[in-house]
Coordinates of C-alpha atoms in Angstrom, one line a residue:
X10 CA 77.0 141.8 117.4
X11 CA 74.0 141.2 119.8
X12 CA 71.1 142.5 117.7
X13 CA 72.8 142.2 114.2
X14 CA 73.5 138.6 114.8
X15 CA 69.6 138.1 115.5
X16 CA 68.2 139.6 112.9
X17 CA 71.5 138.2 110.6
X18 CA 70.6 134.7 112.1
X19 CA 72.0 132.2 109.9
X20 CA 73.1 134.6 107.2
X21 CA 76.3 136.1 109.3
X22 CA 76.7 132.4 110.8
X23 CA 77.5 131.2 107.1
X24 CA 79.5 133.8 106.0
X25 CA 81.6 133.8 109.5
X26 CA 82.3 130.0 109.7
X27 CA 83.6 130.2 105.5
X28 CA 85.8 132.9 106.9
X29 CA 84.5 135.7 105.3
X30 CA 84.2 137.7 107.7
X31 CA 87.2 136.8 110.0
X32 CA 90.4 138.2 109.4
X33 CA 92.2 135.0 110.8
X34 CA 90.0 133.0 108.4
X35 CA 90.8 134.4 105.3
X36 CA 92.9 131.7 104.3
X37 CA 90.0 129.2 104.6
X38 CA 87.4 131.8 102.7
X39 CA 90.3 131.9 99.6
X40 CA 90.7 127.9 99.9
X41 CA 86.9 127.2 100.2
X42 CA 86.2 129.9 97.3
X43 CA 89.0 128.8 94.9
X44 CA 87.2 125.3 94.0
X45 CA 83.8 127.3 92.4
X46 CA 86.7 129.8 90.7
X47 CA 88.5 127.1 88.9
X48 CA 85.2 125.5 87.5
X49 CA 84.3 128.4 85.7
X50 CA 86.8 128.1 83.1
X51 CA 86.4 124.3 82.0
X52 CA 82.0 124.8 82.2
X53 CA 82.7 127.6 79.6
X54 CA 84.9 125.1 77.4
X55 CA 82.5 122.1 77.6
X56 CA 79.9 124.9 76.3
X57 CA 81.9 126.1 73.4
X58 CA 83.4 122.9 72.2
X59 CA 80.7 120.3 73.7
X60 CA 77.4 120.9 72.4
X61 CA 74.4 118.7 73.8
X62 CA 71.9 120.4 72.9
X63 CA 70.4 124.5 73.4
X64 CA 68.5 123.7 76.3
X65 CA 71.4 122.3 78.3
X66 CA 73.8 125.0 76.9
X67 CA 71.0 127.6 78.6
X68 CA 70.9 125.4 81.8
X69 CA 74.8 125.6 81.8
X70 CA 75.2 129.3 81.1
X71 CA 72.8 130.0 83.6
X72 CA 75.4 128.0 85.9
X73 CA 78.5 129.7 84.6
X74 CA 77.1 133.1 85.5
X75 CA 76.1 131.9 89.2
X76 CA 79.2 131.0 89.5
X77 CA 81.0 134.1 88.2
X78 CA 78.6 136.2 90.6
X79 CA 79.0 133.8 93.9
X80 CA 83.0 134.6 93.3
X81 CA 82.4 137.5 93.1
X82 CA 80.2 138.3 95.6
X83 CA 82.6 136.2 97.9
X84 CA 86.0 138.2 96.8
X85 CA 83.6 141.7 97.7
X86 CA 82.7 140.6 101.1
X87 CA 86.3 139.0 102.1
X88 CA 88.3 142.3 100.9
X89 CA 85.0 144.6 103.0
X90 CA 85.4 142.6 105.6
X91 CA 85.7 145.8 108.2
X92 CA 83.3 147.6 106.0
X93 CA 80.7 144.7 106.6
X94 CA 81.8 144.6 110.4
X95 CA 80.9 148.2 110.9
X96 CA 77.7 148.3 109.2
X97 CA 76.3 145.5 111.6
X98 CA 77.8 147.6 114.4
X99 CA 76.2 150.5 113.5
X100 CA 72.6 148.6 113.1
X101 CA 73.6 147.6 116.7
X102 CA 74.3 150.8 118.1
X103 CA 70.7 151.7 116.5
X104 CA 68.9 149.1 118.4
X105 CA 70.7 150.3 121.7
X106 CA 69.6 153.4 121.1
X107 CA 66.1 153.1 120.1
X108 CA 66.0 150.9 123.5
X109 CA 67.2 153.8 125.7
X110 CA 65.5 156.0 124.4
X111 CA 62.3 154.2 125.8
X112 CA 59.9 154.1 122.7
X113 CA 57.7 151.6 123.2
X114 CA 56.0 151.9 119.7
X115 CA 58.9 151.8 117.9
X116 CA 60.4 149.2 119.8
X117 CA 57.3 146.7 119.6
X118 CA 57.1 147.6 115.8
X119 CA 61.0 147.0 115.8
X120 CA 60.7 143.6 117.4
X121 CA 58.0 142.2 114.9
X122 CA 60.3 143.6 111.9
X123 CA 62.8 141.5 113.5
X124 CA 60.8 138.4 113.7
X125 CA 59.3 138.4 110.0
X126 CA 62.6 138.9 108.9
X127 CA 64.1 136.1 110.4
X128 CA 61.5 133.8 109.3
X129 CA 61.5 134.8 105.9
X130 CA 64.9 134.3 106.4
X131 CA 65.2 130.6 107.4
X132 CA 62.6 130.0 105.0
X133 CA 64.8 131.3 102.0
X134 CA 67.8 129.3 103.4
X135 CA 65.5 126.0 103.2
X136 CA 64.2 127.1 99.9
X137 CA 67.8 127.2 98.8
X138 CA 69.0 124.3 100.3
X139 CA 67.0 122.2 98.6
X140 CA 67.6 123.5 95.2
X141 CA 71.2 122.7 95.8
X142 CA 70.3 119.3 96.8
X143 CA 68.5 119.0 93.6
X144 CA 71.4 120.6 91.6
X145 CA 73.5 118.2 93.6
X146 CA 71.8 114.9 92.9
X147 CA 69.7 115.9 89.5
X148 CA 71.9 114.0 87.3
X149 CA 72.1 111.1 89.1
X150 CA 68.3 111.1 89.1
X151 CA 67.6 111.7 85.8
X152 CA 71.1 111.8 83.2
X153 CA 73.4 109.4 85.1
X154 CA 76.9 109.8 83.4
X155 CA 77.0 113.7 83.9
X156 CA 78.6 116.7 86.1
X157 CA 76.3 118.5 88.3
X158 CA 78.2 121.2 86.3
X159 CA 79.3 120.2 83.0
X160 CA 82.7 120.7 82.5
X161 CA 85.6 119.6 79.8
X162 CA 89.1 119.6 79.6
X163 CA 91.1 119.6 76.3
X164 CA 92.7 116.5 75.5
X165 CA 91.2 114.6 79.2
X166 CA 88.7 112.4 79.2
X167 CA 86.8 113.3 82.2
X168 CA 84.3 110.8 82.5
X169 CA 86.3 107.8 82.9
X170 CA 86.7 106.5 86.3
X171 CA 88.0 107.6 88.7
X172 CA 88.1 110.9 87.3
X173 CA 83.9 111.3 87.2
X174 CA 83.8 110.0 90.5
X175 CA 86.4 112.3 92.2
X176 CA 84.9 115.3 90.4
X177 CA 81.9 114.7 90.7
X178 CA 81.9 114.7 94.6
X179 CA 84.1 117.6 94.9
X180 CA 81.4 119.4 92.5
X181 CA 78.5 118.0 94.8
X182 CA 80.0 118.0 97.9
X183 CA 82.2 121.2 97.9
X184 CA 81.4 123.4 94.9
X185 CA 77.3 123.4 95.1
X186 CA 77.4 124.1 99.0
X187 CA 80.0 126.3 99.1
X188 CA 77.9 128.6 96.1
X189 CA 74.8 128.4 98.2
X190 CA 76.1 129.6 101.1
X191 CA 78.1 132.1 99.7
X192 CA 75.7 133.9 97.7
X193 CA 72.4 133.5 99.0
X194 CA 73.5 134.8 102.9
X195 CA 75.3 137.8 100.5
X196 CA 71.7 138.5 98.6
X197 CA 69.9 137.9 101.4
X198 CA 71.3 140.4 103.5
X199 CA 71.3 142.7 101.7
X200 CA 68.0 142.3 101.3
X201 CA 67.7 142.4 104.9
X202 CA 69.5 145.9 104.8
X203 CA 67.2 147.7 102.6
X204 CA 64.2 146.4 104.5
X205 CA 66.0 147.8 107.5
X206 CA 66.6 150.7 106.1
X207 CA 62.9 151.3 105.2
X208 CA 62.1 150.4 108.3
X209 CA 64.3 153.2 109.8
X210 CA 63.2 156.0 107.4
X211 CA 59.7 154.6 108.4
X212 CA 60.1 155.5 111.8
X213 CA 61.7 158.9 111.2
X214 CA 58.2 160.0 109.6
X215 CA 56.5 159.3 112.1
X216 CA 59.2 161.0 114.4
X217 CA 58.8 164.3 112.3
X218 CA 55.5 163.6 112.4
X219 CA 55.0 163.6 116.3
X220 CA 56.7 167.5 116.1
X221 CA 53.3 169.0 115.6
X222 CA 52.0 167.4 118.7
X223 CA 55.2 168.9 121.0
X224 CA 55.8 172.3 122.6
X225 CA 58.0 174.7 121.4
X226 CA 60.9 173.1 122.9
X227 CA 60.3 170.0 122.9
X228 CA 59.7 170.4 119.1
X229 CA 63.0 172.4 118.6
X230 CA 65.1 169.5 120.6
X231 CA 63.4 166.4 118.9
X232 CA 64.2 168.1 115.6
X233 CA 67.4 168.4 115.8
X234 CA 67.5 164.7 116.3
X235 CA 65.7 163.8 113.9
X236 CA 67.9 165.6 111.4
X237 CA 71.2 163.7 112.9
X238 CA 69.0 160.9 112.4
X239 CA 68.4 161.2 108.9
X240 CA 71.6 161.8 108.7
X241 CA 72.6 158.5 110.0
X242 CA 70.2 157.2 107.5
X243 CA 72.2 158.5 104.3
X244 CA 74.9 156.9 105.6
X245 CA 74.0 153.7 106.0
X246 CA 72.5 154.0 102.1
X247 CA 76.2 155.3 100.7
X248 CA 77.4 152.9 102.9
X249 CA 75.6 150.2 101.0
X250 CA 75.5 151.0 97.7
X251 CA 79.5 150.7 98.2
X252 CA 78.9 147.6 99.5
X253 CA 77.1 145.9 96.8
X254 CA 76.6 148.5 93.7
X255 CA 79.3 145.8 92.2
X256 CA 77.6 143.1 92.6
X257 CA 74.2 144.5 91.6
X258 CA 75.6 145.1 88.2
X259 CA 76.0 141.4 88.0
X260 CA 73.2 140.1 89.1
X261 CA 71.4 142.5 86.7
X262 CA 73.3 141.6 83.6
X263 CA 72.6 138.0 84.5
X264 CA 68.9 138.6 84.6
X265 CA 68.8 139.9 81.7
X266 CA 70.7 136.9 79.9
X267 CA 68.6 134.6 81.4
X268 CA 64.8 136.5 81.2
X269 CA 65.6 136.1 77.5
X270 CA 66.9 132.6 77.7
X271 CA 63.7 131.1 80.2
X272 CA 61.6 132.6 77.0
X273 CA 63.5 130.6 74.7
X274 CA 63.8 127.5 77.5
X275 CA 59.3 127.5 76.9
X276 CA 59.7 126.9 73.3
X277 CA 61.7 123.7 73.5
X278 CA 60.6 119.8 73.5
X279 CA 61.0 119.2 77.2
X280 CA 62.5 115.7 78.8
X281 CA 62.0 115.5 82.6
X282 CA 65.6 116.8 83.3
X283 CA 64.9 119.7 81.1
X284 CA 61.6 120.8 82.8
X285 CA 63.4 120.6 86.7
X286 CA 66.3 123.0 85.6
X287 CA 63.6 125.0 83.9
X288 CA 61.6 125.3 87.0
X289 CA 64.7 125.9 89.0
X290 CA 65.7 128.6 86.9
X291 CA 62.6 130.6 86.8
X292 CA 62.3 130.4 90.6
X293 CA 66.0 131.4 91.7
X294 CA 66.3 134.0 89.0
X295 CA 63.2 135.8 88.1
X296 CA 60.6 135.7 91.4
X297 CA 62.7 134.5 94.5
X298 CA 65.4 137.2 94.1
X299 CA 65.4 139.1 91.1
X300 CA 62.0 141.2 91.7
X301 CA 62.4 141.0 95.3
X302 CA 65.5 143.0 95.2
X303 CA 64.1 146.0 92.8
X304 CA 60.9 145.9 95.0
X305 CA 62.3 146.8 97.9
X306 CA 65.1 148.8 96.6
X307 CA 62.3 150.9 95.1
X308 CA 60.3 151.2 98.3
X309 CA 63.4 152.2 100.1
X310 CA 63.8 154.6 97.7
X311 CA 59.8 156.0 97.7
X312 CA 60.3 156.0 101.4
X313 CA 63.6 158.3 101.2
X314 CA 61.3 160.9 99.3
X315 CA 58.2 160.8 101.7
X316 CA 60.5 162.1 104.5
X317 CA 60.4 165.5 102.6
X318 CA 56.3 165.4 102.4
X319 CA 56.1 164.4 106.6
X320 CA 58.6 167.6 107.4
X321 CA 56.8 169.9 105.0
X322 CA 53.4 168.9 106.6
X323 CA 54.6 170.1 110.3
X324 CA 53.6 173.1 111.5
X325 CA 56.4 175.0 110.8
X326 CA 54.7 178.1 109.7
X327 CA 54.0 178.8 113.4
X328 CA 57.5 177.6 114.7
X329 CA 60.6 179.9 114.9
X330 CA 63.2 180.7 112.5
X331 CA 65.3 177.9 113.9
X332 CA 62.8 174.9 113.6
X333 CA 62.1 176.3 110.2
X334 CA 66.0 176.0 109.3
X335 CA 65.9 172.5 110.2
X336 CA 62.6 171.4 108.0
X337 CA 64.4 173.2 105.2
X338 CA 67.4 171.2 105.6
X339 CA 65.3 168.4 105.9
X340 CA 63.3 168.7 103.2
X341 CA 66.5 169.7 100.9
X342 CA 68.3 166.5 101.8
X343 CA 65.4 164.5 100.7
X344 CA 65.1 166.3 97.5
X345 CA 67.2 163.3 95.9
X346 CA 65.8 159.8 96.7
X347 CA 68.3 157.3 98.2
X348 CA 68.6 154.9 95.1
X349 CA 70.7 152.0 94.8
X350 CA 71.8 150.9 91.3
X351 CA 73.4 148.6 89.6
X352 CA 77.3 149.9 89.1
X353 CA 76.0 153.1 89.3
X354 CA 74.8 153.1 86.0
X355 CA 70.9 152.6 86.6
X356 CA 68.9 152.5 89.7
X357 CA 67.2 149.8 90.9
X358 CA 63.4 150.6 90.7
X359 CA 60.2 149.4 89.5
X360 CA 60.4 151.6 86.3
X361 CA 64.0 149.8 85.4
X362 CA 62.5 146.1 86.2
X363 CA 60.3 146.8 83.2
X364 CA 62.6 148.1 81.1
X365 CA 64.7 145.3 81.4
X366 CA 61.4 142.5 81.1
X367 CA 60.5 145.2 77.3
X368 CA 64.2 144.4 76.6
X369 CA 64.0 141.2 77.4
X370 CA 61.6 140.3 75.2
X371 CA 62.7 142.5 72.3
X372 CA 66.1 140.2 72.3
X373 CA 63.8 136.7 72.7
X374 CA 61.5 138.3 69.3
X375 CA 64.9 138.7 67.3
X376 CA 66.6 135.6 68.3
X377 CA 63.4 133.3 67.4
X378 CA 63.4 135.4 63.8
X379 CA 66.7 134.1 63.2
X380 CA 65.8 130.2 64.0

């Protein structure tokens, strides 16, 4: 993985040294994963049968349900594991080729992708490492005397020593790290994918595009590559969308839950620990990952549709019958936009995001009639 480990930087690191990725690791991934899995069950006790207070039960489902998700996002890339090997292959095997083929342009513009992207990158994973250093070391700071994830067991009391003190280190020290770099190197390549993705459909437009310019044969024979290369491009979207359609339905429903929650959360009477997990939980949620994922799952999918505009607007009137078969198979293919979705129940596009915000805040406007 020359290129895919470059543009993956940190990302595929992560995922490879929990074992996720390594078939002579899975043993470590299940052992290093099981700790976050056995937590979910006593948070969702202490919430039922502990009650502090709304604004920490919101704080603690919001927990729960990143936990449930980094699981499962975890179990979905250990049992893909050659399905995520041969996806970076094939983004490999695309670099090769776009370096034989000796186009300058789209190998400058290639390179530059490459460096924004790992930037943005490394600046998400120190985003993120912080916020699990506050999650970590927020109740120390401000509620001494409590989990970083609250928890309860029937019939055990918990926070006696040395019971607090063991869990608590296992929760700070193993749990939080383990769910950071589990599901934020998941989201964020995928994110990475999609922007690649656009990228690629990017540079077949212009491809198609450049036809006009060309000779007859020239046109005929760049053609036929381009349609092998959209081909390769629909792919790599199915290819995807089986990848992490699951997971997508997960994260969705969560953002949901917790839209409507963060309205409630701005209603309360805040205490300092209160305001930090409420500025933690609208920048995780709602603006780091939750509209950056429908926006550029939406421009992948606009971009999927424009390559049915750049082949109609060749000159294939004045071509032969066989260029013209291929800009009508072309333009047919592109007919459907390449969507991903959430379970394959709704797609992930601008039009949805709203949707969900309207419902959002239909759910918030009933729950505050019945306070």
């Amino acid at each position: 993985m020359g290129y895919a480990a470059e543009l993956f930087s940190w990302c595929l690191k992560s995922m490879e040294y929990l074992g996720y990725l390594d078939e002579s690791k899975r043993s470590r991934a299940y052992l290093l994963i099981s700790v976050p899995a056995l937590t979910i069950l006593p948070a969702a006790y202490n919430i039922c049968f502990n009650w502090t207070g709304l604004g920490n039960a919101i704080y603690d489902i919001f927990i729960i349900m990143n936990l449930i998700t980094t699981v499962t996002r975890a179990f979905a890339v250990i049992t893909h594991q050659k399905k995520f090997a041969d996806t970076y292959n094939e983004i490999d095997n695309w670099y090769n080729n776009l370096e034989h083929d000796d186009d300058k342009r789209t190998f400058y513009e290639l390179q530059k992708f490459t460096k924004r992207t790992v930037h943005f990158s490394k600046y998400i994973q120190r985003c993120f490492t912080c916020a699990a250093a506050f999650v970590s070391f927020q109740p120390i700071l401000t509620q001494y005397g409590n989990f970083v994830i609250s928890i309860a067991v029937p019939g055990v009391d918990l926070l006696k020593s040395p019971s607090f003190e063991i869990i608590y280190l296992l929760q700070a020290f193993w749990v939080i790290p383990v769910c950071t770099y589990s599901y934020i190197p998941s989201v964020n390549s995928f994110l990475i994918l999609m922007s690649f993705g656009t990228f690629m459909l990017k540079d077949l437009q212009q491809r198609i595009n450049n036809l006009s310019q060309m000779n007859e044969e020239s046109a005929l024979k760049n053609i036929k590559k381009c349609v092998q290369f959209h081909m390769k491009i629909i792919n790599f979207h199915d290819d995807l969308e089986e990848l992490f359609s699951t997971t997508n339905l997960l994260d969705v429903g969560i953002y949901c839950i917790i839209m409507c929650m963060l309205l409630i959360y701005s209603m309360m009477e805040f205490n300092l620990a209160l305001i930090l997990k409420g500025i933690l939980i609208l920048c995780v949620q709602t603006v780091s990952l939750f509209q950056t994922i429908f926006y550029l799952a939406n421009d992948f999918s606009d971009e999927s549709l424009a390559i049915a505009n750049a082949a109609y607007n060749t000159n294939w009137t004045q071509r032969d019958v066989k260029f013209r078969k291929y800009v009508l198979l072309i333009i047919t293919r592109s007919q459907t936009p390449l969507q991903f979705t959430a379970g394959g129940f709704k797609p992930l596009t601008m039009e949805i995001l709203l949707q969900i915000l309207r419902i959002s805040y239909s759910l918030f406007s009933f729950l505050k009639g019945t306070m």
